[in-house]
């Protein structure tokens, strides 16, 4: 068996060597943090793609909406108004009340009435802020031990993906967050308490009913050396924010007006956790989460506390899974496996070229699908890295196969030169056939490295090479050089509306339109990245560049690609930035690209669906 395995390894050494090299490169690059934002974006997509869970009826949110603030006539609300609200909630006999409103100072009138509510409501929990700019809790609730943290953990991109369960403050006291305290109080009434599993483990696992919770580590999942102060867990959100009208709210949310006007069933809050907090955007207590696609889909702080409480409750009572991650070696093995798939497909390039491309595409889709299916099962696996590893190992294998084939061809040429004169004619014909095959392989390789696979126009690499060459020619001959950056307006919204396959078709159509508008042989149209295209116009002044920009807009407009979600047009449009300079040895092509990008930004500021010429180009 070992002999057979050894033979397989020798025969497929190109595959596993390529897979190992590419996987190692991906892992090392990932350790620098360069893929962290991309993996977070993949995780956010998984949350949005996941089927909607049923609402958690153990939690009720009393939201103070904009209409409630208008009715109050002031913010913050007075102590009398707050006391009346809490008294109405208390009358429904909830299990616990979480007051997610900072109340460190009295707001007259009615402070004495509010203090009486504090004294008589043993299941009321107020909040404080203990990190950053601290905010003190209500003094009386602090004396009674009825205070929790309102602090949230925000990632580097500004989104909330982790929940803070507890924190040891500077005085050595253990502080619980609002959601955690209410959930633990509710579970304690049911006889469910925390049980330590392994205190020596860095993850500090604890058992709570049917669930096991593990402390978030600084490099869990795709996080790279992230600050992990306190006991944090990855939040397993139940669904979209309650303000997202297109999706059901994960909790029962009622307004303050409904509570004060007695418009609720008398047992709506009985034995339930009640969170009271502001949902009005004007107050500013809103945060981006994985579900955030625009400012209107940010989640309020009181909802985030409710999600944390729901995660603890549903895990302990229902066995609902938390978001788990694999140890680093297993994640590396996951990447290596997909890298091997890409290398295996690429190694068959000479035998089945079309099959190789299809195989690589299937493998990439499989990597994303595998990560998504694992997420549905409660596991967060890398999604972008395997995708990139498949492409890298596939291209590496193809390049190696072509290189080996090239070496074999040269070896045959040497053999042909040593043959007898009697076979010169026959061997010459064979040489011609081999040379033709070699040229075809070289042309294919050149096409692969210079052409964008989706749009079939020049890629970023070809653009950089061509711009540098034309820049040097412009320096020698003192000729004007113009470039243009084009961006598909609101393309992310287009993808969200029509789906990624439609987005790919849109990019292909736009690329064809640009290619039709760029007519001179010396001009180059290229895909610059994502939905952005670039055009190099040698020996062209700004007037000529403007004419090309107008032609491009006309060609794209003629396509009539529907874009019902675009704020500027019912059809797909472009914004264009134009820059024109006479190249000099003291400058570089990068300055021209920066000028065009600046002009593109100005075009977007002017409302999009237009072009803008960089001011320096007019001089």
CSV table of N, CA and C in Angstrom, one decimal, residues 296-453:
chain,number,residue,atom,x,y,z
A,296,UNK,N,-30.0,52.9,6.6
A,296,UNK,CA,-31.4,52.5,7.2
A,296,UNK,C,-31.4,51.1,7.7
A,297,UNK,N,-30.4,50.3,7.5
A,297,UNK,CA,-30.4,48.9,8.0
A,297,UNK,C,-29.4,48.7,9.1
A,298,UNK,N,-29.0,49.8,9.7
A,298,UNK,CA,-28.2,49.7,10.9
A,298,UNK,C,-29.1,49.2,12.1
A,299,UNK,N,-28.4,48.6,13.1
A,299,UNK,CA,-29.2,48.0,14.2
A,299,UNK,C,-29.0,48.8,15.4
A,300,UNK,N,-30.1,49.0,16.1
A,300,UNK,CA,-30.1,49.7,17.4
A,300,UNK,C,-29.4,49.0,18.5
A,301,UNK,N,-28.8,49.7,19.4
A,301,UNK,CA,-28.1,49.1,20.5
A,301,UNK,C,-29.0,48.1,21.3
A,302,UNK,N,-30.2,48.5,21.6
A,302,UNK,CA,-31.1,47.7,22.4
A,302,UNK,C,-31.4,46.4,21.6
A,303,UNK,N,-31.4,46.4,20.3
A,303,UNK,CA,-31.6,45.1,19.6
A,303,UNK,C,-30.4,44.2,19.7
A,304,UNK,N,-29.2,44.8,19.7
A,304,UNK,CA,-28.0,44.0,19.8
A,304,UNK,C,-27.9,43.3,21.2
A,305,UNK,N,-28.3,44.1,22.2
A,305,UNK,CA,-28.4,43.5,23.6
A,305,UNK,C,-29.4,42.3,23.6
A,306,UNK,N,-30.5,42.5,22.9
A,306,UNK,CA,-31.5,41.5,22.8
A,306,UNK,C,-31.0,40.2,22.1
A,307,UNK,N,-30.2,40.4,21.0
A,307,UNK,CA,-29.7,39.3,20.3
A,307,UNK,C,-28.7,38.5,21.1
A,308,UNK,N,-27.9,39.2,22.0
A,308,UNK,CA,-27.0,38.5,22.8
A,308,UNK,C,-27.8,37.7,23.9
A,309,UNK,N,-28.8,38.3,24.5
A,309,UNK,CA,-29.6,37.6,25.4
A,309,UNK,C,-30.3,36.4,24.8
A,310,UNK,N,-30.8,36.6,23.6
A,310,UNK,CA,-31.5,35.5,22.9
A,310,UNK,C,-30.5,34.3,22.5
A,311,UNK,N,-29.3,34.7,22.2
A,311,UNK,CA,-28.3,33.7,21.9
A,311,UNK,C,-28.0,32.8,23.1
A,312,UNK,N,-27.9,33.4,24.3
A,312,UNK,CA,-27.6,32.7,25.5
A,312,UNK,C,-28.8,31.9,25.9
A,313,UNK,N,-30.0,32.5,25.8
A,313,UNK,CA,-31.2,31.7,26.2
A,313,UNK,C,-31.5,30.5,25.3
A,314,UNK,N,-31.5,30.8,23.9
A,314,UNK,CA,-31.8,29.7,23.0
A,314,UNK,C,-30.8,28.7,23.0
A,315,UNK,N,-29.5,29.0,23.3
A,315,UNK,CA,-28.5,28.0,23.4
A,315,UNK,C,-28.7,27.1,24.6
A,316,UNK,N,-29.0,27.7,25.7
A,316,UNK,CA,-29.1,27.0,27.0
A,316,UNK,C,-30.4,26.1,27.0
A,317,UNK,N,-31.5,26.7,26.4
A,317,UNK,CA,-32.8,26.0,26.5
A,317,UNK,C,-33.1,25.2,25.3
A,318,UNK,N,-32.7,25.6,24.1
A,318,UNK,CA,-33.1,24.9,22.9
A,318,UNK,C,-31.9,24.2,22.2
A,319,UNK,N,-30.7,24.5,22.7
A,319,UNK,CA,-29.5,23.9,22.0
A,319,UNK,C,-29.2,24.6,20.7
A,320,UNK,N,-29.6,25.8,20.5
A,320,UNK,CA,-29.3,26.5,19.3
A,320,UNK,C,-27.8,26.8,19.3
A,321,UNK,N,-27.2,26.5,18.1
A,321,UNK,CA,-25.7,26.6,18.0
A,321,UNK,C,-25.2,28.0,18.0
A,322,UNK,N,-24.1,28.2,18.6
A,322,UNK,CA,-23.3,29.5,18.4
A,322,UNK,C,-22.4,29.4,17.2
A,323,UNK,N,-21.8,30.5,16.8
A,323,UNK,CA,-20.8,30.5,15.7
A,323,UNK,C,-19.5,29.9,16.2
A,324,UNK,N,-19.1,28.8,15.7
A,324,UNK,CA,-17.8,28.2,16.1
A,324,UNK,C,-16.8,28.3,15.0
A,325,UNK,N,-15.5,28.2,15.4
A,325,UNK,CA,-14.4,28.3,14.5
A,325,UNK,C,-13.5,27.1,14.7
A,326,UNK,N,-12.7,26.7,13.7
A,326,UNK,CA,-11.8,25.6,13.7
A,326,UNK,C,-10.4,26.1,14.2
A,327,UNK,N,-9.7,25.2,14.8
A,327,UNK,CA,-8.3,25.6,15.1
A,327,UNK,C,-7.5,25.9,13.8
A,328,UNK,N,-6.5,26.8,14.0
A,328,UNK,CA,-5.7,27.2,12.8
A,328,UNK,C,-5.2,26.1,11.9
A,329,UNK,N,-4.7,25.0,12.5
A,329,UNK,CA,-4.2,23.9,11.6
A,329,UNK,C,-5.3,23.3,10.7
A,330,UNK,N,-6.5,23.2,11.3
A,330,UNK,CA,-7.6,22.6,10.5
A,330,UNK,C,-8.1,23.6,9.4
A,331,UNK,N,-8.0,24.9,9.7
A,331,UNK,CA,-8.3,25.9,8.7
A,331,UNK,C,-7.3,25.9,7.6
A,332,UNK,N,-6.0,25.7,7.9
A,332,UNK,CA,-5.0,25.6,6.9
A,332,UNK,C,-5.2,24.4,6.0
A,333,UNK,N,-5.6,23.3,6.7
A,333,UNK,CA,-5.9,22.0,5.9
A,333,UNK,C,-7.1,22.3,5.0
A,334,UNK,N,-8.1,23.0,5.4
A,334,UNK,CA,-9.2,23.4,4.5
A,334,UNK,C,-8.7,24.1,3.3
A,335,UNK,N,-7.9,25.1,3.5
A,335,UNK,CA,-7.3,25.9,2.4
A,335,UNK,C,-6.5,25.0,1.5
A,336,UNK,N,-5.6,24.1,2.1
A,336,UNK,CA,-4.8,23.2,1.3
A,336,UNK,C,-5.6,22.3,0.4
A,337,UNK,N,-6.7,21.8,1.0
A,337,UNK,CA,-7.6,20.9,0.2
A,337,UNK,C,-8.1,21.5,-1.0
A,338,UNK,N,-8.6,22.8,-0.9
A,338,UNK,CA,-9.1,23.5,-2.1
A,338,UNK,C,-8.0,23.9,-3.0
A,339,UNK,N,-6.9,24.2,-2.5
A,339,UNK,CA,-5.7,24.5,-3.3
A,339,UNK,C,-5.3,23.3,-4.1
A,340,UNK,N,-5.4,22.1,-3.5
A,340,UNK,CA,-5.2,20.9,-4.3
A,340,UNK,C,-6.1,20.7,-5.4
A,341,UNK,N,-7.4,21.0,-5.2
A,341,UNK,CA,-8.4,20.9,-6.3
A,341,UNK,C,-8.0,21.8,-7.4
A,342,UNK,N,-7.6,23.0,-7.1
A,342,UNK,CA,-7.2,23.9,-8.2
A,342,UNK,C,-6.0,23.4,-8.9
A,343,UNK,N,-5.0,22.9,-8.2
A,343,UNK,CA,-3.8,22.4,-8.8
A,343,UNK,C,-4.1,21.2,-9.7
A,344,UNK,N,-5.0,20.3,-9.2
A,344,UNK,CA,-5.4,19.1,-10.0
A,344,UNK,C,-6.1,19.5,-11.3
A,345,UNK,N,-6.9,20.5,-11.2
A,345,UNK,CA,-7.6,20.9,-12.5
A,345,UNK,C,-6.6,21.5,-13.4
A,346,UNK,N,-5.7,22.4,-12.9
A,346,UNK,CA,-4.7,23.0,-13.8
A,346,UNK,C,-3.7,22.1,-14.4
A,347,UNK,N,-3.4,21.0,-13.7
A,347,UNK,CA,-2.4,20.0,-14.3
A,347,UNK,C,-3.0,19.3,-15.5
A,348,UNK,N,-4.3,19.3,-15.7
A,348,UNK,CA,-4.9,18.7,-16.9
A,348,UNK,C,-5.1,19.7,-18.1
A,349,UNK,N,-4.5,20.8,-18.0
A,349,UNK,CA,-4.8,21.9,-18.9
A,349,UNK,C,-4.5,21.5,-20.4
A,350,UNK,N,-3.4,20.8,-20.6
A,350,UNK,CA,-3.1,20.5,-22.0
A,350,UNK,C,-4.0,19.4,-22.6
A,351,UNK,N,-4.5,18.5,-21.7
A,351,UNK,CA,-5.4,17.5,-22.2
A,351,UNK,C,-6.8,18.0,-22.4
A,352,UNK,N,-7.3,18.8,-21.4
A,352,UNK,CA,-8.7,19.3,-21.5
A,352,UNK,C,-8.7,20.8,-21.1
A,353,UNK,N,-8.5,21.6,-22.0
A,353,UNK,CA,-8.4,23.1,-21.7
A,353,UNK,C,-9.8,23.6,-21.2
A,354,UNK,N,-10.8,23.3,-22.0
A,354,UNK,CA,-12.1,23.8,-21.6
A,354,UNK,C,-12.6,23.1,-20.3
A,355,UNK,N,-12.3,21.9,-20.1
A,355,UNK,CA,-12.6,21.1,-18.9
A,355,UNK,C,-11.9,21.7,-17.7
A,356,UNK,N,-10.6,22.2,-17.9
A,356,UNK,CA,-9.9,22.8,-16.8
A,356,UNK,C,-10.6,24.1,-16.3
A,357,UNK,N,-11.0,24.9,-17.2
A,357,UNK,CA,-11.7,26.2,-16.8
A,357,UNK,C,-13.0,25.9,-16.1
A,358,UNK,N,-13.7,24.9,-16.7
A,358,UNK,CA,-15.0,24.5,-16.0
A,358,UNK,C,-14.7,23.9,-14.6
A,359,UNK,N,-13.7,23.1,-14.5
A,359,UNK,CA,-13.3,22.5,-13.3
A,359,UNK,C,-12.9,23.5,-12.2
A,360,UNK,N,-12.1,24.5,-12.6
A,360,UNK,CA,-11.7,25.5,-11.7
A,360,UNK,C,-12.9,26.4,-11.2
A,361,UNK,N,-13.9,26.6,-12.2
A,361,UNK,CA,-15.1,27.4,-11.8
A,361,UNK,C,-15.9,26.6,-10.8
A,362,UNK,N,-16.1,25.3,-11.1
A,362,UNK,CA,-16.9,24.5,-10.2
A,362,UNK,C,-16.2,24.4,-8.8
A,363,UNK,N,-14.9,24.3,-8.8
A,363,UNK,CA,-14.2,24.2,-7.5
A,363,UNK,C,-14.4,25.5,-6.7
A,364,UNK,N,-14.3,26.7,-7.4
A,364,UNK,CA,-14.5,28.0,-6.7
A,364,UNK,C,-15.9,28.1,-6.1
A,365,UNK,N,-16.9,27.7,-6.9
A,365,UNK,CA,-18.3,27.7,-6.4
A,365,UNK,C,-18.4,26.7,-5.3
A,366,UNK,N,-17.7,25.6,-5.4
A,366,UNK,CA,-17.8,24.6,-4.3
A,366,UNK,C,-17.2,25.1,-3.0
A,367,UNK,N,-16.1,25.9,-3.1
A,367,UNK,CA,-15.4,26.4,-1.9
A,367,UNK,C,-16.4,27.4,-1.2
A,368,UNK,N,-17.0,28.3,-2.0
A,368,UNK,CA,-17.9,29.2,-1.3
A,368,UNK,C,-19.2,28.5,-0.8
A,369,UNK,N,-19.7,27.5,-1.5
A,369,UNK,CA,-20.8,26.8,-1.1
A,369,UNK,C,-20.5,25.9,0.1
A,370,UNK,N,-19.3,25.3,0.2
A,370,UNK,CA,-18.9,24.6,1.3
A,370,UNK,C,-18.8,25.4,2.6
A,371,UNK,N,-18.3,26.6,2.4
A,371,UNK,CA,-18.2,27.5,3.6
A,371,UNK,C,-19.6,27.9,4.1
A,372,UNK,N,-20.5,28.2,3.1
A,372,UNK,CA,-21.8,28.6,3.5
A,372,UNK,C,-22.6,27.5,4.1
A,373,UNK,N,-22.5,26.2,3.6
A,373,UNK,CA,-23.1,25.1,4.3
A,373,UNK,C,-22.6,24.9,5.7
A,374,UNK,N,-21.3,25.1,5.8
A,374,UNK,CA,-20.7,24.9,7.2
A,374,UNK,C,-21.3,26.0,8.1
A,375,UNK,N,-21.5,27.2,7.6
A,375,UNK,CA,-22.0,28.3,8.4
A,375,UNK,C,-23.4,28.0,8.8
A,376,UNK,N,-24.2,27.4,7.9
A,376,UNK,CA,-25.6,27.0,8.3
A,376,UNK,C,-25.5,26.0,9.4
A,377,UNK,N,-24.5,25.2,9.5
A,377,UNK,CA,-24.3,24.3,10.6
A,377,UNK,C,-23.6,24.9,11.8
A,378,UNK,N,-23.4,26.2,11.8
A,378,UNK,CA,-22.8,26.8,13.0
A,378,UNK,C,-21.3,27.0,13.0
A,379,UNK,N,-20.7,26.7,11.8
A,379,UNK,CA,-19.2,26.8,11.7
A,379,UNK,C,-18.8,27.9,10.8
A,380,UNK,N,-17.8,28.7,11.2
A,380,UNK,CA,-17.3,29.8,10.3
A,380,UNK,C,-16.0,29.3,9.8
A,381,UNK,N,-16.0,29.0,8.5
A,381,UNK,CA,-14.8,28.5,7.8
A,381,UNK,C,-14.4,29.6,6.8
A,382,UNK,N,-13.1,29.7,6.5
A,382,UNK,CA,-12.6,30.7,5.5
A,382,UNK,C,-13.4,30.5,4.2
A,383,UNK,N,-13.9,31.6,3.6
A,383,UNK,CA,-14.6,31.5,2.3
A,383,UNK,C,-13.8,32.1,1.2
A,384,UNK,N,-13.2,33.2,1.4
A,384,UNK,CA,-12.4,33.9,0.3
A,384,UNK,C,-11.1,33.3,0.1
A,385,UNK,N,-10.4,32.8,1.1
A,385,UNK,CA,-9.1,32.3,1.0
A,385,UNK,C,-9.1,31.0,0.1
A,386,UNK,N,-10.0,30.0,0.3
A,386,UNK,CA,-10.0,28.9,-0.6
A,386,UNK,C,-10.3,29.3,-2.0
A,387,UNK,N,-11.2,30.2,-2.2
A,387,UNK,CA,-11.5,30.7,-3.5
A,387,UNK,C,-10.2,31.2,-4.2
A,388,UNK,N,-9.4,32.0,-3.5
A,388,UNK,CA,-8.2,32.6,-4.0
A,388,UNK,C,-7.2,31.5,-4.2
A,389,UNK,N,-7.1,30.5,-3.3
A,389,UNK,CA,-6.1,29.4,-3.4
A,389,UNK,C,-6.4,28.6,-4.7
A,390,UNK,N,-7.7,28.3,-5.0
A,390,UNK,CA,-8.0,27.6,-6.2
A,390,UNK,C,-7.5,28.3,-7.4
A,391,UNK,N,-7.8,29.6,-7.5
A,391,UNK,CA,-7.3,30.3,-8.7
A,391,UNK,C,-5.8,30.3,-8.8
A,392,UNK,N,-5.1,30.6,-7.6
A,392,UNK,CA,-3.7,30.7,-7.6
A,392,UNK,C,-3.0,29.3,-8.0
A,393,UNK,N,-3.5,28.3,-7.4
A,393,UNK,CA,-2.9,27.0,-7.7
A,393,UNK,C,-3.2,26.5,-9.1
A,394,UNK,N,-4.4,26.8,-9.6
A,394,UNK,CA,-4.8,26.5,-11.0
A,394,UNK,C,-3.9,27.2,-12.0
A,395,UNK,N,-3.7,28.5,-11.8
A,395,UNK,CA,-2.8,29.2,-12.7
A,395,UNK,C,-1.4,28.7,-12.6
A,396,UNK,N,-1.0,28.4,-11.3
A,396,UNK,CA,0.4,27.9,-11.1
A,396,UNK,C,0.6,26.6,-11.8
A,397,UNK,N,-0.4,25.7,-11.7
A,397,UNK,CA,-0.2,24.4,-12.4
A,397,UNK,C,-0.2,24.5,-13.9
A,398,UNK,N,-1.1,25.4,-14.4
A,398,UNK,CA,-1.1,25.6,-15.9
A,398,UNK,C,0.2,26.2,-16.3
A,399,UNK,N,0.8,27.1,-15.6
A,399,UNK,CA,2.1,27.7,-16.0
A,399,UNK,C,3.2,26.7,-16.0
A,400,UNK,N,3.1,25.8,-14.9
A,400,UNK,CA,4.2,24.8,-14.8
A,400,UNK,C,4.0,23.8,-16.0
A,401,UNK,N,2.8,23.4,-16.3
A,401,UNK,CA,2.6,22.4,-17.4
A,401,UNK,C,3.1,23.0,-18.7
A,402,UNK,N,2.7,24.2,-18.9
A,402,UNK,CA,3.2,24.9,-20.2
A,402,UNK,C,4.7,25.0,-20.2
A,403,UNK,N,5.3,25.3,-19.0
A,403,UNK,CA,6.8,25.4,-19.0
A,403,UNK,C,7.4,24.0,-19.3
A,404,UNK,N,6.9,23.0,-18.7
A,404,UNK,CA,7.4,21.6,-18.9
A,404,UNK,C,7.3,21.3,-20.4
A,405,UNK,N,6.1,21.6,-20.9
A,405,UNK,CA,5.8,21.3,-22.3
A,405,UNK,C,6.8,22.0,-23.2
A,406,UNK,N,7.1,23.3,-22.8
A,406,UNK,CA,8.1,24.1,-23.6
A,406,UNK,C,9.5,23.4,-23.5
A,407,UNK,N,9.9,23.0,-22.3
A,407,UNK,CA,11.2,22.3,-22.2
A,407,UNK,C,11.2,21.0,-23.1
A,408,UNK,N,10.1,20.3,-23.1
A,408,UNK,CA,10.1,19.1,-23.9
A,408,UNK,C,10.2,19.4,-25.4
A,409,UNK,N,9.6,20.5,-25.8
A,409,UNK,CA,9.7,20.9,-27.2
A,409,UNK,C,11.1,21.3,-27.6
A,410,UNK,N,11.8,22.0,-26.7
A,410,UNK,CA,13.2,22.4,-27.0
A,410,UNK,C,14.1,21.1,-27.1
A,411,UNK,N,13.8,20.2,-26.2
A,411,UNK,CA,14.6,19.0,-26.2
A,411,UNK,C,14.4,18.2,-27.5
A,412,UNK,N,13.2,18.2,-28.0
A,412,UNK,CA,12.9,17.5,-29.3
A,412,UNK,C,13.6,18.3,-30.4
A,413,UNK,N,13.7,19.6,-30.3
A,413,UNK,CA,14.4,20.4,-31.3
A,413,UNK,C,15.9,20.0,-31.4
A,414,UNK,N,16.5,19.8,-30.2
A,414,UNK,CA,17.9,19.3,-30.2
A,414,UNK,C,18.0,18.0,-30.8
A,415,UNK,N,17.1,17.1,-30.6
A,415,UNK,CA,17.1,15.8,-31.2
A,415,UNK,C,17.0,15.8,-32.7
A,416,UNK,N,16.1,16.7,-33.1
A,416,UNK,CA,15.9,16.9,-34.5
A,416,UNK,C,17.2,17.3,-35.2
A,417,UNK,N,18.0,18.2,-34.6
A,417,UNK,CA,19.2,18.7,-35.2
A,417,UNK,C,20.3,17.7,-35.3
A,418,UNK,N,20.2,16.6,-34.5
A,418,UNK,CA,21.2,15.5,-34.5
A,418,UNK,C,20.8,14.3,-35.4
A,419,UNK,N,19.7,14.4,-36.1
A,419,UNK,CA,19.3,13.3,-36.9
A,419,UNK,C,20.1,13.2,-38.2
A,420,UNK,N,20.0,12.1,-38.9
A,420,UNK,CA,20.7,11.9,-40.2
A,420,UNK,C,20.1,12.8,-41.3
A,421,UNK,N,21.0,13.1,-42.3
A,421,UNK,CA,20.6,14.0,-43.3
A,421,UNK,C,19.5,13.4,-44.2
A,422,UNK,N,19.4,12.1,-44.2
A,422,UNK,CA,18.4,11.4,-45.0
A,422,UNK,C,16.9,11.7,-44.5
A,423,UNK,N,16.9,12.1,-43.2
A,423,UNK,CA,15.5,12.3,-42.6
A,423,UNK,C,15.3,13.8,-42.3
A,424,UNK,N,16.1,14.7,-43.0
A,424,UNK,CA,16.0,16.1,-42.7
A,424,UNK,C,14.6,16.6,-43.1
A,425,UNK,N,14.1,16.2,-44.3
A,425,UNK,CA,12.8,16.8,-44.7
A,425,UNK,C,11.7,16.3,-43.7
A,426,UNK,N,11.7,15.0,-43.4
A,426,UNK,CA,10.6,14.5,-42.5
A,426,UNK,C,10.7,15.2,-41.1
A,427,UNK,N,11.9,15.3,-40.6
A,427,UNK,CA,12.1,15.9,-39.3
A,427,UNK,C,11.8,17.4,-39.3
A,428,UNK,N,12.0,18.0,-40.5
A,428,UNK,CA,11.7,19.5,-40.6
A,428,UNK,C,10.2,19.7,-40.4
A,429,UNK,N,9.4,18.8,-41.1
A,429,UNK,CA,8.0,18.9,-41.0
A,429,UNK,C,7.5,18.7,-39.5
A,430,UNK,N,8.1,17.7,-38.8
A,430,UNK,CA,7.8,17.5,-37.4
A,430,UNK,C,8.1,18.8,-36.6
A,431,UNK,N,9.3,19.4,-36.9
A,431,UNK,CA,9.7,20.6,-36.2
A,431,UNK,C,8.7,21.7,-36.4
A,432,UNK,N,8.2,21.8,-37.6
A,432,UNK,CA,7.2,22.9,-37.9
A,432,UNK,C,5.9,22.6,-37.1
A,433,UNK,N,5.5,21.4,-37.0
A,433,UNK,CA,4.3,21.1,-36.2
A,433,UNK,C,4.5,21.4,-34.8
A,434,UNK,N,5.7,21.0,-34.3
A,434,UNK,CA,6.0,21.3,-32.8
A,434,UNK,C,6.1,22.8,-32.6
A,435,UNK,N,6.7,23.5,-33.5
A,435,UNK,CA,6.8,24.9,-33.3
A,435,UNK,C,5.4,25.6,-33.3
A,436,UNK,N,4.5,25.1,-34.2
A,436,UNK,CA,3.2,25.7,-34.3
A,436,UNK,C,2.5,25.4,-32.9
A,437,UNK,N,2.6,24.2,-32.4
A,437,UNK,CA,2.0,23.9,-31.1
A,437,UNK,C,2.5,24.8,-30.0
A,438,UNK,N,3.9,25.0,-30.0
A,438,UNK,CA,4.5,25.8,-29.0
A,438,UNK,C,4.0,27.3,-29.1
A,439,UNK,N,3.9,27.8,-30.4
A,439,UNK,CA,3.4,29.1,-30.5
A,439,UNK,C,2.0,29.3,-30.0
A,440,UNK,N,1.2,28.3,-30.3
A,440,UNK,CA,-0.2,28.3,-29.8
A,440,UNK,C,-0.3,28.3,-28.3
A,441,UNK,N,0.6,27.5,-27.7
A,441,UNK,CA,0.7,27.5,-26.2
A,441,UNK,C,1.1,28.8,-25.7
A,442,UNK,N,2.1,29.4,-26.3
A,442,UNK,CA,2.6,30.7,-25.9
A,442,UNK,C,1.5,31.8,-26.0
A,443,UNK,N,0.8,31.8,-27.2
A,443,UNK,CA,-0.3,32.7,-27.4
A,443,UNK,C,-1.4,32.6,-26.3
A,444,UNK,N,-1.7,31.3,-26.0
A,444,UNK,CA,-2.7,31.0,-25.0
A,444,UNK,C,-2.2,31.6,-23.6
A,445,UNK,N,-1.0,31.3,-23.3
A,445,UNK,CA,-0.5,31.8,-22.0
A,445,UNK,C,-0.5,33.3,-22.0
A,446,UNK,N,-0.1,34.0,-23.1
A,446,UNK,CA,-0.1,35.4,-23.1
A,446,UNK,C,-1.5,36.0,-23.0
A,447,UNK,N,-2.5,35.3,-23.6
A,447,UNK,CA,-3.9,35.7,-23.5
A,447,UNK,C,-4.4,35.5,-22.0
A,448,UNK,N,-4.0,34.4,-21.4
A,448,UNK,CA,-4.4,34.2,-20.0
A,448,UNK,C,-3.9,35.3,-19.1
A,449,UNK,N,-2.7,35.7,-19.3
A,449,UNK,CA,-2.1,36.7,-18.3
A,449,UNK,C,-2.4,38.1,-18.7
A,450,UNK,N,-3.0,38.4,-19.9
A,450,UNK,CA,-3.2,39.7,-20.3
A,450,UNK,C,-4.7,40.1,-20.5
A,451,UNK,N,-5.5,39.1,-20.5
A,451,UNK,CA,-7.0,39.3,-20.8
A,451,UNK,C,-7.8,39.0,-19.5
A,452,UNK,N,-8.7,39.9,-19.2
A,452,UNK,CA,-9.7,39.6,-18.1
A,452,UNK,C,-10.6,38.5,-18.5
A,453,UNK,N,-10.7,37.5,-17.7
A,453,UNK,CA,-11.5,36.3,-18.0
A,453,UNK,C,-13.0,36.5,-18.2
